[in-house]
mmCIF file of C-alpha atoms in Angstrom:
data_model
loop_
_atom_site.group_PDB
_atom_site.id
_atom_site.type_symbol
_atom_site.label_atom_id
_atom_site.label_comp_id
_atom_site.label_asym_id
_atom_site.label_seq_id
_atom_site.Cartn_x
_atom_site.Cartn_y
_atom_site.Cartn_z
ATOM 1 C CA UNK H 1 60.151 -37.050 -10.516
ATOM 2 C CA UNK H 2 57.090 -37.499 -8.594
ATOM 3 C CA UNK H 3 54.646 -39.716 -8.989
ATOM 4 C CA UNK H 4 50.533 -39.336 -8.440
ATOM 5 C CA UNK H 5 48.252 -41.792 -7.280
ATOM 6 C CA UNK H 6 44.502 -41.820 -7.422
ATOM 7 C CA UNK H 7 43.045 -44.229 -5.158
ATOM 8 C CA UNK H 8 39.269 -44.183 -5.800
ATOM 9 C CA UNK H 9 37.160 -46.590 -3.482
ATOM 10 C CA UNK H 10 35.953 -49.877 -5.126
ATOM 11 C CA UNK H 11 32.056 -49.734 -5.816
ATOM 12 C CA UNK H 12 31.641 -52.985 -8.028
ATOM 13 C CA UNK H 13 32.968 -54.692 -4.278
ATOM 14 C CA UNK H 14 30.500 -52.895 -2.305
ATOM 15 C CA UNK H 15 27.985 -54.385 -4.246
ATOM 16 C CA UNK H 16 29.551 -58.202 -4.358
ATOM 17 C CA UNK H 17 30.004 -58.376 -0.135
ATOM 18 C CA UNK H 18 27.265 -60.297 1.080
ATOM 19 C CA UNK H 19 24.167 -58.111 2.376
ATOM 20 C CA UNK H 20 22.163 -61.760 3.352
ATOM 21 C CA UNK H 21 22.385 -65.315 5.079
ATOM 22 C CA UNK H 22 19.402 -67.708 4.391
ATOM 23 C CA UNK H 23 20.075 -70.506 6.338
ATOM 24 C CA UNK H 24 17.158 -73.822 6.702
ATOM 25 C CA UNK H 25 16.326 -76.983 5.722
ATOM 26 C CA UNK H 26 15.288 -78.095 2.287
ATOM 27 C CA UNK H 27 13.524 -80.768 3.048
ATOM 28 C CA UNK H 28 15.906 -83.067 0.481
ATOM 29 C CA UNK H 29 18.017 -83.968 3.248
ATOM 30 C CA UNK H 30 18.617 -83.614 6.743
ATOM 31 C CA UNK H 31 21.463 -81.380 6.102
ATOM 32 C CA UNK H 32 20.920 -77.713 6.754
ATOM 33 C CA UNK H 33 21.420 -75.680 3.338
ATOM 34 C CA UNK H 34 23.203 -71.712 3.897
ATOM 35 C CA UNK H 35 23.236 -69.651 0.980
ATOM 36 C CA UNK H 36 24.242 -66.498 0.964
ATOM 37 C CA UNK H 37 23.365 -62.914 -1.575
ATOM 38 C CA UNK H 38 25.052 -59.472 -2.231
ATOM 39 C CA UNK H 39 23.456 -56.459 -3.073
ATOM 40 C CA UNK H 40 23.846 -57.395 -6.983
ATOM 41 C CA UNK H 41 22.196 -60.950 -6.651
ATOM 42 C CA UNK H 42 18.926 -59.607 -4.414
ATOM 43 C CA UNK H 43 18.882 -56.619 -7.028
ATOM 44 C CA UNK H 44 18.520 -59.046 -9.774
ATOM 45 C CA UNK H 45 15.808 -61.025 -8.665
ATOM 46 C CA UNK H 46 13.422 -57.719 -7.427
ATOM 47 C CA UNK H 47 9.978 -58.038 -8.921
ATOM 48 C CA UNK H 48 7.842 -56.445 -6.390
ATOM 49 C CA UNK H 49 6.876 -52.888 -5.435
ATOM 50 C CA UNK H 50 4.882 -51.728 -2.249
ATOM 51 C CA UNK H 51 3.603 -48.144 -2.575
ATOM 52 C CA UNK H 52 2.405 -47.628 1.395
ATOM 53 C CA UNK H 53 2.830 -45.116 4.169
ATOM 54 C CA UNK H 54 4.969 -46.332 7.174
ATOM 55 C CA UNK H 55 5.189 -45.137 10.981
ATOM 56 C CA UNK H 56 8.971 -44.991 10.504
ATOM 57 C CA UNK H 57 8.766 -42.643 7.274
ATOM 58 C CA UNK H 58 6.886 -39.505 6.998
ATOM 59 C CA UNK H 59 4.178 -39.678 3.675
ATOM 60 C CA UNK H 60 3.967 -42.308 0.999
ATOM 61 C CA UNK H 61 6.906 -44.277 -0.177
ATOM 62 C CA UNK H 62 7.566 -46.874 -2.787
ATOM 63 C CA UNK H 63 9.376 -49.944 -1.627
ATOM 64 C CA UNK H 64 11.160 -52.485 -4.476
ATOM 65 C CA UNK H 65 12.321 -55.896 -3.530
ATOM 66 C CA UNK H 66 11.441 -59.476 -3.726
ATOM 67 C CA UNK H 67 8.561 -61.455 -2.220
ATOM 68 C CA UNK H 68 9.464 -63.263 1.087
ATOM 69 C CA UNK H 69 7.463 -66.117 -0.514
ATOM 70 C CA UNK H 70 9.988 -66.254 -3.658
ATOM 71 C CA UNK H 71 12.966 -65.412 -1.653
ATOM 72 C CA UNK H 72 12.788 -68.707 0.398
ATOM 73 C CA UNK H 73 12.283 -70.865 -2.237
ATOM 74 C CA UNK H 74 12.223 -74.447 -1.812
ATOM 75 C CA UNK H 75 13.849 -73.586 1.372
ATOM 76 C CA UNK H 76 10.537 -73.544 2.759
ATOM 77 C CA UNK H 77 9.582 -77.757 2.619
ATOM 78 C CA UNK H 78 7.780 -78.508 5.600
ATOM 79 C CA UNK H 79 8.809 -75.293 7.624
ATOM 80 C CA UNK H 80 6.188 -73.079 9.420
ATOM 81 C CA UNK H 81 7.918 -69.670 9.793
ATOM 82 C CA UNK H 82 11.108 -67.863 9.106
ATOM 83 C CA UNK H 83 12.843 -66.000 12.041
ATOM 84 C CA UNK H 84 14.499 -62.265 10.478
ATOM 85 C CA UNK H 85 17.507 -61.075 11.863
ATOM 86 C CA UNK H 86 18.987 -57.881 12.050
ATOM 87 C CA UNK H 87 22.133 -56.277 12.248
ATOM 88 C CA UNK H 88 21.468 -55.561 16.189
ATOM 89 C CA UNK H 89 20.591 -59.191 17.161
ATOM 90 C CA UNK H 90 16.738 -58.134 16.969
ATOM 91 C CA UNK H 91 14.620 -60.725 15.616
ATOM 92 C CA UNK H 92 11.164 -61.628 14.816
ATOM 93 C CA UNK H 93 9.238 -65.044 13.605
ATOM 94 C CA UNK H 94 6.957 -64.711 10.580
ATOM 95 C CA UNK H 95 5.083 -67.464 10.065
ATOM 96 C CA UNK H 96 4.776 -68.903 6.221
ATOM 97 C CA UNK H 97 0.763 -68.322 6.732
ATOM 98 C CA UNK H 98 1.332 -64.692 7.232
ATOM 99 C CA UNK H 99 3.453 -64.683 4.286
ATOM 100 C CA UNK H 100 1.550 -66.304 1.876
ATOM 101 C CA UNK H 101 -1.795 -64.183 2.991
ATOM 102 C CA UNK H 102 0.143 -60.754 2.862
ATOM 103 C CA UNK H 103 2.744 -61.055 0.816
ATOM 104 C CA UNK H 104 5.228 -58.685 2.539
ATOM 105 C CA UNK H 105 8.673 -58.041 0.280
ATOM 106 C CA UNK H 106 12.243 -57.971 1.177
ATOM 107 C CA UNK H 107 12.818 -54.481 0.030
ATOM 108 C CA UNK H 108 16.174 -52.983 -1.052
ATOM 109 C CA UNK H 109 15.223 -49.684 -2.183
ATOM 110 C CA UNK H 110 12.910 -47.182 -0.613
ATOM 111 C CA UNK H 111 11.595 -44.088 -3.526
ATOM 112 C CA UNK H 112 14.095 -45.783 -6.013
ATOM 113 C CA UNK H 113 17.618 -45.556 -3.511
ATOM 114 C CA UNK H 114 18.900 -48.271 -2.086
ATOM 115 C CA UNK H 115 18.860 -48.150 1.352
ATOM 116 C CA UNK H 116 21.689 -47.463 3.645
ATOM 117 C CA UNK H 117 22.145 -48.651 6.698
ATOM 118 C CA UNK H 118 20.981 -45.158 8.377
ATOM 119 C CA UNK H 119 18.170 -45.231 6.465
ATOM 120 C CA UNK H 120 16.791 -48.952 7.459
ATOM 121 C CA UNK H 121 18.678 -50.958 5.583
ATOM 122 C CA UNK H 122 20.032 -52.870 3.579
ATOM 123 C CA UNK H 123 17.137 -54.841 3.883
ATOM 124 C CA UNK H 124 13.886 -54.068 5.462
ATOM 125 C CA UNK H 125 10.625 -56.497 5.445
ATOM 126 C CA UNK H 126 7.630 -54.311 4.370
ATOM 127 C CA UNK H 127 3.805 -54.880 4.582
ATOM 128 C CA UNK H 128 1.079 -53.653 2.151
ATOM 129 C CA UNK H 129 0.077 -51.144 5.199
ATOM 130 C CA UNK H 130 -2.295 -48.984 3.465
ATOM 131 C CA UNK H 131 -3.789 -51.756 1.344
ATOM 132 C CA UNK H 132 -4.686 -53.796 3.933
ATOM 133 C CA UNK H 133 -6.001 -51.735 7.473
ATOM 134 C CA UNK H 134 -5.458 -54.761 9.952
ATOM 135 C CA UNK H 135 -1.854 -54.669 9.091
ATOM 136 C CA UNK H 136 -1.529 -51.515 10.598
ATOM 137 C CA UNK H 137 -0.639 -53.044 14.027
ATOM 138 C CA UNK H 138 1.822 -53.593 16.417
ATOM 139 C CA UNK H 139 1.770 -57.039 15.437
ATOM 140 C CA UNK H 140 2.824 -56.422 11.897
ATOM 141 C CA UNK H 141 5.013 -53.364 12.494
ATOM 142 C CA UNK H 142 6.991 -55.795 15.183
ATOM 143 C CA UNK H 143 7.890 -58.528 11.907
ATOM 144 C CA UNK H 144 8.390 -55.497 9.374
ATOM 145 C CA UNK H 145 12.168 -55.799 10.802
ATOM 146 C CA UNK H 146 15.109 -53.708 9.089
ATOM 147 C CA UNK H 147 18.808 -54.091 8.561
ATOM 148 C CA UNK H 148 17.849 -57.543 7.903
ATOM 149 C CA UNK H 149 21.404 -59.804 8.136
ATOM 150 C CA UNK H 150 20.197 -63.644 8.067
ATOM 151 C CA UNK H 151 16.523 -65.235 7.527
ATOM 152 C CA UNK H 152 16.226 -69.009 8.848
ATOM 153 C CA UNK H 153 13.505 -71.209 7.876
ATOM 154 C CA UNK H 154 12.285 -73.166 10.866
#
């Protein structure tokens, strides 16, 4: 008698493996807090859209994710900038100013897909480009980094 197996690939895991490290100080203690999100948890908390063209994309897209600003949280007592990471070491410093004057998002899905990692992300930090024309610089394309890994508040 022979015996079939289906092996089907896990999805619910996919979506439970951690995607981010936020790593800082609180500002409670001296002790450096690390907390860590999957795809699920970061899904979850998305209340943001950013309709904008990109050099990167060709046209318009719509980007949904969670304000920088409300991502760090009370992470952010008595820091002056975060520093993104990405999966290929690349980083960039944001400072909170910028963050609370812009209001860029940590986006998850670009024209309602989450992103893959060919396609920019998981994560990718996106500007209001079209809203606002002096964002459409070198200077804010350089902190709009994606395949975000790890944020640290400084």
């Amino acid at each position: 008698m022979a015996t079939l197996l289906f092996i089907t690939p896990n999805f619910a895991a996919e979506n439970t493996r951690p995607i981010l490290t936020i790593s800082g100080h609180s500002g409670a203690t001296s002790e450096a807090d690390e907390i860590t999100y999957d795809q699920a948890s970061l899904e979850a908390m998305m209340t943001a859209s950013i309709t904008t063209s990109t050099p990167w994309f060709d046209g318009t897209s719509v980007f949904e994710g969670i304000p920088l600003e409300e991502l760090i949280g009370e992470l952010n007592a008595g820091a002056t900038k975060i520093t993104a990471i990405a999966l290929n070491d690349y980083m960039t410093e944001i400072p909170f100013d910028d963050i609370k004057a812009n209001k860029p998002i940590l986006a998850l899905k670009r024209d309602g897909e989450f992103m893959s990692v060919r396609d920019k992300g998981p994560l990718f930090i996106i500007y209001a480009y079209d809203f606002k024309p002096e964002l459409r610089t070198h200077h804010y394309y350089s902190r709009s980094a994606w395949q975000v890994a790890k944020l640290v508040i400084e």
